[in-house]
Tab-separated table of C-alpha atoms in Angstrom:
chain	number	residue	atom	x	y	z
A	1392	UNK	CA	8.817	14.219	12.889
A	1393	UNK	CA	10.409	12.306	10.039
A	1394	UNK	CA	14.047	11.342	10.291
A	1395	UNK	CA	16.340	10.070	7.575
A	1396	UNK	CA	18.763	7.642	9.181
A	1397	UNK	CA	17.400	6.621	12.579
A	1398	UNK	CA	17.634	2.984	13.640
A	1399	UNK	CA	14.546	1.000	12.769
A	1400	UNK	CA	12.524	-0.111	15.740
A	1401	UNK	CA	9.195	-1.861	15.445
A	1402	UNK	CA	6.957	-0.933	18.393
A	1403	UNK	CA	4.284	-3.517	19.014
A	1404	UNK	CA	0.681	-2.450	18.421
A	1405	UNK	CA	-1.327	-1.298	21.414
A	1406	UNK	CA	-3.888	-3.514	23.142
A	1407	UNK	CA	-6.610	-1.395	21.540
A	1408	UNK	CA	-9.481	-3.201	23.262
A	1409	UNK	CA	-8.385	-1.997	26.684
A	1410	UNK	CA	-7.922	1.707	25.912
A	1411	UNK	CA	-10.668	4.232	26.704
A	1412	UNK	CA	-8.737	7.452	26.025
A	1413	UNK	CA	-6.149	8.325	23.393
A	1414	UNK	CA	-2.622	7.913	24.829
A	1415	UNK	CA	-0.262	10.847	24.328
A	1416	UNK	CA	2.001	8.666	22.204
A	1417	UNK	CA	-0.857	8.303	19.679
A	1418	UNK	CA	-1.924	11.957	19.655
A	1419	UNK	CA	-1.031	13.649	16.383
A	1420	UNK	CA	-1.073	17.301	15.377
A	1421	UNK	CA	0.006	19.309	12.353
A	1422	UNK	CA	3.329	19.927	14.103
A	1423	UNK	CA	3.908	16.187	14.484
A	1424	UNK	CA	4.332	15.671	10.746
A	1425	UNK	CA	7.219	17.003	8.632
A	1426	UNK	CA	7.031	20.750	7.991
A	1427	UNK	CA	6.544	20.164	4.269
A	1428	UNK	CA	3.766	17.604	4.754
A	1429	UNK	CA	0.446	18.799	3.297
A	1430	UNK	CA	-1.653	17.334	6.078
A	1431	UNK	CA	-3.684	20.334	7.112
A	1432	UNK	CA	-6.534	20.265	4.623
A	1433	UNK	CA	-9.101	17.596	3.826
A	1434	UNK	CA	-11.120	18.265	0.685
A	1435	UNK	CA	-14.697	17.024	0.952
A	1436	UNK	CA	-15.775	18.539	-2.372
A	1437	UNK	CA	-17.368	15.692	-4.304
A	1438	UNK	CA	-16.123	17.272	-7.545
A	1439	UNK	CA	-12.634	16.193	-6.493
A	1440	UNK	CA	-12.960	12.431	-6.542
A	1441	UNK	CA	-10.801	9.541	-7.647
A	1442	UNK	CA	-11.722	8.258	-11.144
A	1443	UNK	CA	-13.700	5.002	-11.283
A	1444	UNK	CA	-12.721	2.963	-14.353
A	1445	UNK	CA	-14.308	-0.120	-15.896
A	1446	UNK	CA	-11.189	-2.002	-16.996
A	1447	UNK	CA	-13.241	-4.118	-19.348
A	1448	UNK	CA	-14.207	-1.084	-21.404
A	1449	UNK	CA	-12.193	-0.197	-24.550
A	1450	UNK	CA	-11.772	3.341	-23.238
A	1451	UNK	CA	-9.980	2.042	-20.134
A	1452	UNK	CA	-6.502	2.636	-21.602
A	1453	UNK	CA	-6.983	6.377	-22.037
A	1454	UNK	CA	-8.790	6.709	-18.718
A	1455	UNK	CA	-6.085	4.824	-16.851
A	1456	UNK	CA	-3.343	6.939	-18.402
A	1457	UNK	CA	-5.118	10.165	-17.483
A	1458	UNK	CA	-5.716	8.956	-13.909
A	1459	UNK	CA	-2.076	7.914	-13.475
A	1460	UNK	CA	-0.857	11.265	-14.760
A	1461	UNK	CA	-3.265	13.416	-12.746
A	1462	UNK	CA	-3.930	11.424	-9.573
A	1463	UNK	CA	-1.484	8.547	-9.311
A	1464	UNK	CA	-4.479	6.435	-8.350
A	1465	UNK	CA	-7.889	5.268	-9.537
A	1466	UNK	CA	-10.641	2.794	-8.711
A	1467	UNK	CA	-11.394	-0.232	-10.887
A	1468	UNK	CA	-14.657	-2.074	-11.455
A	1469	UNK	CA	-15.382	-5.129	-13.609
A	1470	UNK	CA	-12.045	-6.472	-12.396
A	1471	UNK	CA	-13.007	-10.123	-12.363
A	1472	UNK	CA	-12.181	-10.949	-8.736
A	1473	UNK	CA	-15.210	-12.657	-7.125
A	1474	UNK	CA	-16.871	-10.538	-4.475
A	1475	UNK	CA	-17.506	-13.719	-2.513
A	1476	UNK	CA	-13.731	-14.092	-2.136
A	1477	UNK	CA	-13.485	-10.596	-0.663
A	1478	UNK	CA	-16.221	-11.460	1.829
A	1479	UNK	CA	-14.406	-14.625	2.861
A	1480	UNK	CA	-11.109	-12.728	3.133
A	1481	UNK	CA	-12.755	-10.134	5.364
A	1482	UNK	CA	-14.201	-12.887	7.553
A	1483	UNK	CA	-10.765	-14.448	8.052
A	1484	UNK	CA	-9.168	-11.030	8.569
A	1485	UNK	CA	-11.696	-10.211	11.294
A	1486	UNK	CA	-11.040	-13.597	12.839
A	1487	UNK	CA	-7.336	-12.788	13.076
A	1488	UNK	CA	-7.633	-9.291	14.504
A	1489	UNK	CA	-10.312	-10.377	17.001
A	1490	UNK	CA	-7.783	-12.587	18.748
A	1491	UNK	CA	-6.463	-11.418	22.144
A	1492	UNK	CA	-3.382	-9.238	21.827
A	1493	UNK	CA	-1.129	-11.759	23.557
A	1494	UNK	CA	-2.171	-14.386	21.030
A	1495	UNK	CA	-1.562	-12.103	18.026
A	1496	UNK	CA	1.898	-11.351	19.371
A	1497	UNK	CA	2.808	-15.020	18.978
A	1498	UNK	CA	3.046	-14.221	15.253
A	1499	UNK	CA	4.912	-10.912	15.674
A	1500	UNK	CA	7.109	-9.990	12.708
A	1501	UNK	CA	10.830	-9.628	13.160
A	1502	UNK	CA	12.558	-6.239	12.684
A	1503	UNK	CA	13.150	-5.280	9.035
A	1504	UNK	CA	10.769	-7.978	7.817
A	1505	UNK	CA	7.295	-7.672	6.328
A	1506	UNK	CA	5.590	-10.942	7.276
A	1507	UNK	CA	3.627	-11.572	10.445
A	1508	UNK	CA	1.834	-9.322	12.920
A	1509	UNK	CA	2.932	-5.804	13.831
A	1510	UNK	CA	2.975	-2.095	13.085
A	1511	UNK	CA	3.650	-0.392	9.744
A	1512	UNK	CA	7.319	-0.611	8.714
A	1513	UNK	CA	7.531	3.179	8.394
A	1514	UNK	CA	6.461	3.752	12.002
A	1515	UNK	CA	10.174	4.299	12.702
A	1516	UNK	CA	10.102	7.562	10.735
A	1517	UNK	CA	7.509	9.193	12.995
A	1518	UNK	CA	7.648	10.073	16.684
A	1519	UNK	CA	3.919	9.508	17.172
A	1520	UNK	CA	2.373	6.067	16.885
A	1521	UNK	CA	-0.314	5.012	14.415
A	1522	UNK	CA	-3.727	3.706	15.393
A	1523	UNK	CA	-3.517	0.496	13.414
A	1524	UNK	CA	-2.206	-3.050	13.343
A	1525	UNK	CA	-1.306	-5.260	10.419
A	1526	UNK	CA	-0.434	-8.746	9.244
A	1527	UNK	CA	1.744	-9.318	6.184
A	1528	UNK	CA	2.428	-12.383	4.043
A	1529	UNK	CA	4.244	-13.328	0.850
A	1530	UNK	CA	2.601	-16.491	-0.384
A	1531	UNK	CA	1.447	-18.968	2.235
A	1532	UNK	CA	0.956	-17.513	5.743
A	1533	UNK	CA	1.363	-20.992	7.254
A	1534	UNK	CA	4.461	-20.194	9.323
A	1535	UNK	CA	2.678	-17.483	11.297
A	1536	UNK	CA	-0.880	-18.837	11.069
A	1537	UNK	CA	-0.046	-22.053	12.898
A	1538	UNK	CA	1.314	-19.964	15.772
A	1539	UNK	CA	-2.088	-18.278	16.021
A	1540	UNK	CA	-4.213	-21.397	15.508
A	1541	UNK	CA	-2.091	-24.535	16.013
A	1542	UNK	CA	-4.994	-26.822	15.097
A	1543	UNK	CA	-7.248	-24.586	13.032
A	1544	UNK	CA	-5.244	-22.570	10.499
A	1545	UNK	CA	-6.069	-24.426	7.261
A	1546	UNK	CA	-9.045	-22.288	6.220
A	1547	UNK	CA	-7.185	-19.032	6.885
A	1548	UNK	CA	-4.248	-20.157	4.742
A	1549	UNK	CA	-6.512	-21.429	1.968
A	1550	UNK	CA	-8.419	-18.151	1.680
A	1551	UNK	CA	-5.299	-15.989	1.836
A	1552	UNK	CA	-3.508	-18.000	-0.839
A	1553	UNK	CA	-6.550	-17.923	-3.106
A	1554	UNK	CA	-6.937	-14.169	-2.692
A	1555	UNK	CA	-3.258	-13.576	-3.478
A	1556	UNK	CA	-3.494	-15.645	-6.656
A	1557	UNK	CA	-6.487	-13.623	-7.866
A	1558	UNK	CA	-4.886	-10.309	-6.964
A	1559	UNK	CA	-1.615	-11.133	-8.706
A	1560	UNK	CA	-3.484	-11.965	-11.908
A	1561	UNK	CA	-5.404	-8.698	-11.631
A	1562	UNK	CA	-2.234	-6.673	-10.941
A	1563	UNK	CA	-0.523	-8.092	-14.031
A	1564	UNK	CA	-3.573	-7.142	-16.086
A	1565	UNK	CA	-3.616	-3.592	-14.699
A	1566	UNK	CA	0.128	-3.115	-15.254
A	1567	UNK	CA	-0.386	-4.296	-18.836
A	1568	UNK	CA	-3.112	-1.694	-19.358
A	1569	UNK	CA	-0.945	1.021	-17.823
A	1570	UNK	CA	2.070	0.268	-20.014
A	1571	UNK	CA	-0.035	-0.234	-23.144
A	1572	UNK	CA	-1.540	3.194	-22.544
A	1573	UNK	CA	1.982	4.575	-23.031
A	1574	UNK	CA	2.429	2.707	-26.312
A	1575	UNK	CA	4.355	-0.256	-24.940
A	1576	UNK	CA	2.902	-3.355	-26.542
A	1577	UNK	CA	5.774	-5.795	-27.177
A	1578	UNK	CA	6.121	-8.591	-24.631
A	1579	UNK	CA	9.709	-7.571	-23.893
A	1580	UNK	CA	8.451	-4.161	-22.798
A	1581	UNK	CA	6.181	-5.774	-20.240
A	1582	UNK	CA	8.682	-8.153	-18.615
A	1583	UNK	CA	11.381	-5.786	-17.409
A	1584	UNK	CA	10.517	-6.515	-13.785
A	1585	UNK	CA	10.975	-10.297	-14.146
A	1586	UNK	CA	13.867	-12.028	-12.335
A	1587	UNK	CA	17.177	-11.615	-14.147
A	1588	UNK	CA	18.795	-14.926	-13.214
A	1589	UNK	CA	15.809	-17.246	-13.080
A	1590	UNK	CA	16.301	-17.931	-9.378
A	1591	UNK	CA	14.160	-15.203	-7.893
A	1592	UNK	CA	10.391	-14.898	-8.049
A	1593	UNK	CA	8.317	-11.793	-8.587
A	1594	UNK	CA	7.662	-10.473	-5.126
A	1595	UNK	CA	4.157	-9.754	-3.930
A	1596	UNK	CA	3.124	-8.685	-0.457
A	1597	UNK	CA	-0.409	-9.188	0.824
A	1598	UNK	CA	-1.172	-7.093	3.888
A	1599	UNK	CA	-4.196	-7.224	6.172
A	1600	UNK	CA	-4.927	-3.917	7.909
A	1601	UNK	CA	-6.920	-3.255	11.083
A	1602	UNK	CA	-8.029	0.173	12.305
A	1603	UNK	CA	-9.789	-0.303	15.653
A	1604	UNK	CA	-12.421	2.062	17.004
A	1605	UNK	CA	-10.578	5.155	18.225
A	1606	UNK	CA	-11.672	7.274	21.230
A	1607	UNK	CA	-10.451	10.510	19.593
A	1608	UNK	CA	-10.114	10.019	15.818
A	1609	UNK	CA	-9.542	13.718	15.074
A	1610	UNK	CA	-6.261	13.528	16.990
A	1611	UNK	CA	-5.152	10.087	15.764
A	1612	UNK	CA	-3.724	8.689	12.533
A	1613	UNK	CA	-4.400	5.239	11.120
A	1614	UNK	CA	-1.486	5.336	8.681
A	1615	UNK	CA	0.662	8.440	8.301
A	1616	UNK	CA	1.308	9.953	4.840
A	1617	UNK	CA	3.471	7.695	2.700
A	1618	UNK	CA	4.051	6.360	-0.798
A	1619	UNK	CA	4.286	2.685	-1.695
A	1620	UNK	CA	7.473	0.798	-2.572
A	1621	UNK	CA	5.724	-1.043	-5.379
A	1622	UNK	CA	4.794	-0.967	-9.026
A	1623	UNK	CA	1.165	-0.752	-8.036
A	1624	UNK	CA	-0.817	-1.463	-4.905
A	1625	UNK	CA	-4.399	-2.704	-5.030
A	1626	UNK	CA	-6.513	-1.871	-1.986
A	1627	UNK	CA	-9.845	-3.311	-0.930
A	1628	UNK	CA	-11.376	-0.696	1.376
A	1629	UNK	CA	-14.142	-2.990	2.570
A	1630	UNK	CA	-17.358	-1.225	3.541
A	1631	UNK	CA	-15.940	1.595	5.690
A	1632	UNK	CA	-14.048	4.550	4.244
A	1633	UNK	CA	-10.798	5.898	5.627
A	1634	UNK	CA	-8.277	6.076	2.770
A	1635	UNK	CA	-7.309	9.551	1.544
A	1636	UNK	CA	-5.078	10.556	-1.368
A	1637	UNK	CA	-3.259	13.843	-1.809
A	1638	UNK	CA	-3.610	15.901	-4.954
A	1639	UNK	CA	-1.846	19.189	-5.607
A	1640	UNK	CA	-4.331	22.036	-5.440
A	1641	UNK	CA	-7.028	19.911	-3.831
A	1642	UNK	CA	-5.431	18.723	-0.597
A	1643	UNK	CA	-6.411	15.423	0.976
A	1644	UNK	CA	-9.251	13.791	-0.949
A	1645	UNK	CA	-11.268	10.985	0.702
A	1646	UNK	CA	-11.580	7.914	-1.513
A	1647	UNK	CA	-15.290	7.237	-1.830
A	1648	UNK	CA	-16.682	3.763	-1.317
A	1649	UNK	CA	-17.851	2.231	-4.585
A	1650	UNK	CA	-19.485	-1.172	-4.283
A	1651	UNK	CA	-17.230	-3.882	-5.656
A	1652	UNK	CA	-14.466	-1.453	-6.620
A	1653	UNK	CA	-10.758	-1.746	-5.811
A	1654	UNK	CA	-8.359	1.178	-5.405
A	1655	UNK	CA	-5.143	1.139	-7.449
A	1656	UNK	CA	-2.196	3.207	-6.206
A	1657	UNK	CA	0.792	4.032	-8.409
A	1658	UNK	CA	3.954	3.139	-6.508
A	1659	UNK	CA	7.489	4.495	-6.520
A	1660	UNK	CA	8.764	1.848	-8.934
A	1661	UNK	CA	6.144	2.671	-11.560
A	1662	UNK	CA	7.177	6.325	-11.452
A	1663	UNK	CA	10.766	5.263	-12.129
A	1664	UNK	CA	10.058	2.969	-15.072
A	1665	UNK	CA	7.649	5.431	-16.720
A	1666	UNK	CA	10.297	8.153	-16.327
A	1667	UNK	CA	7.944	10.286	-14.278
A	1668	UNK	CA	4.989	10.069	-16.675
A	1669	UNK	CA	2.964	8.272	-14.017
A	1670	UNK	CA	3.149	9.799	-10.543
A	1671	UNK	CA	3.184	7.939	-7.280
A	1672	UNK	CA	0.370	8.863	-4.931
A	1673	UNK	CA	0.888	10.169	-1.414
A	1674	UNK	CA	-1.821	8.687	0.781
A	1675	UNK	CA	-2.855	8.197	4.390
A	1676	UNK	CA	-5.583	6.516	6.438
A	1677	UNK	CA	-7.821	8.195	9.004
A	1678	UNK	CA	-9.785	6.426	11.730
A	1679	UNK	CA	-13.229	6.710	13.328
A	1680	UNK	CA	-14.934	6.276	16.697
A	1681	UNK	CA	-17.819	4.038	15.626
A	1682	UNK	CA	-16.588	1.099	13.531
A	1683	UNK	CA	-13.632	-1.262	13.466
A	1684	UNK	CA	-12.347	-0.830	9.917
A	1685	UNK	CA	-10.628	-3.625	7.994
A	1686	UNK	CA	-8.860	-3.328	4.647
A	1687	UNK	CA	-6.435	-5.341	2.534
A	1688	UNK	CA	-3.535	-4.179	0.366
A	1689	UNK	CA	-1.773	-6.189	-2.336
A	1690	UNK	CA	1.628	-4.847	-3.380
A	1691	UNK	CA	3.080	-5.861	-6.750
A	1692	UNK	CA	6.837	-5.479	-6.378
A	1693	UNK	CA	9.845	-6.090	-8.589
A	1694	UNK	CA	12.120	-9.057	-7.946
A	1695	UNK	CA	15.104	-8.222	-5.776
A	1696	UNK	CA	17.595	-8.531	-8.658
A	1697	UNK	CA	15.485	-6.824	-11.348
A	1698	UNK	CA	17.110	-3.688	-12.743
A	1699	UNK	CA	14.682	-0.789	-12.347
A	1700	UNK	CA	15.231	2.228	-14.570
A	1701	UNK	CA	13.265	4.381	-17.024
A	1702	UNK	CA	12.147	2.215	-19.940
A	1703	UNK	CA	14.226	2.943	-23.014
A	1704	UNK	CA	11.093	3.440	-25.135
A	1705	UNK	CA	10.164	6.398	-22.924
A	1706	UNK	CA	13.559	8.105	-23.101
A	1707	UNK	CA	14.853	10.309	-25.907
A	1708	UNK	CA	16.729	13.569	-26.396
A	1709	UNK	CA	13.669	15.546	-25.344
A	1710	UNK	CA	12.937	13.249	-22.412
A	1711	UNK	CA	16.226	12.245	-20.761
A	1712	UNK	CA	16.158	9.678	-17.945
A	1713	UNK	CA	15.088	11.181	-14.617
A	1714	UNK	CA	16.292	8.372	-12.359
A	1715	UNK	CA	19.400	6.241	-12.041
A	1716	UNK	CA	19.061	2.468	-12.316
A	1717	UNK	CA	18.674	0.456	-9.121
A	1718	UNK	CA	17.759	-3.131	-8.335
A	1719	UNK	CA	14.624	-3.996	-6.426
A	1720	UNK	CA	16.704	-4.811	-3.367
A	1721	UNK	CA	18.666	-1.559	-3.581
A	1722	UNK	CA	15.491	0.498	-3.747
A	1723	UNK	CA	14.027	-1.271	-0.727
A	1724	UNK	CA	17.176	-0.400	1.186
A	1725	UNK	CA	16.871	3.231	0.109
A	1726	UNK	CA	13.243	3.292	1.245
A	1727	UNK	CA	14.201	1.979	4.675
A	1728	UNK	CA	16.866	4.683	4.894
A	1729	UNK	CA	15.173	7.714	3.344
A	1730	UNK	CA	11.454	6.799	3.451
A	1731	UNK	CA	9.453	9.299	1.340
A	1732	UNK	CA	12.697	10.887	0.087
A	1733	UNK	CA	13.942	7.618	-1.449
A	1734	UNK	CA	12.913	8.511	-5.004
A	1735	UNK	CA	14.556	11.902	-4.706
A	1736	UNK	CA	17.802	10.188	-3.666
A	1737	UNK	CA	18.182	8.556	-7.128
A	1738	UNK	CA	17.017	11.540	-9.165
A	1739	UNK	CA	19.487	12.459	-11.906
């Protein structure tokens, strides 16, 4: 059951390797989720599938706009990130999550922080626990990596930093396509999320996700339904499916695996700045009983002091602003307080 103001506690992930049956604390049902949560129906109709867009094609602008308006998400191919880098990232990710639980806990994240090892930040809003573990970083993971491998962390850090650099470049390109599709072409239109005082950097969060083999996947949840506190989030599903997106009228739609493709989710902040033209996507992750699934998520955020509001070029007498202005830091605080109701809390 979702709550709005409960204190934030960060339960440590389970020692998944030593569990043969699903503990009661991890057993979900339709009554576990909020009464208005559309969790009951998974749509396996292949006609309802997330658009796959070649972002090197001239038609990408129109296709991206349509996908953002209808789905709040899409898959991209021809994105320019080397597949060899994804393979190396997966190798290092598997190396991390294969460590004994007591060793992983040496890098446990602190409450109300995003870096290090632990459970999803929004676990606090649900009474049931999620069948997953994660590791977050902003830039170099050295601080936590040397706790895991005191003498052998260099390769892990090198790969993670390289992957973040590639993903940030890709995210900036995708955001440019998204805003250009709305007619925003001047450089000033594109840089609204830059730091205001020159002292703060654009924030990016790179998150490694682990979904261990589950003894009863039909009663478990990898990640509960949520939206992202980002401009966009780029997800590498790896080679095992599990991500689902919600679409009105279709229910939960599994995101198909497309070789070499990356999934792009529209986040809360993009819905604000486009004045509701682009919709955030509600999504979740399901688990399985045969394969240990790994995935990565790269969140492009606004700087903490950036003023986030509907872009003036998208507001007129017929389209008044839908949201009040907030800074990046203020919106993060609202998300920690109201979770999936954060956007509604600043609606005008």
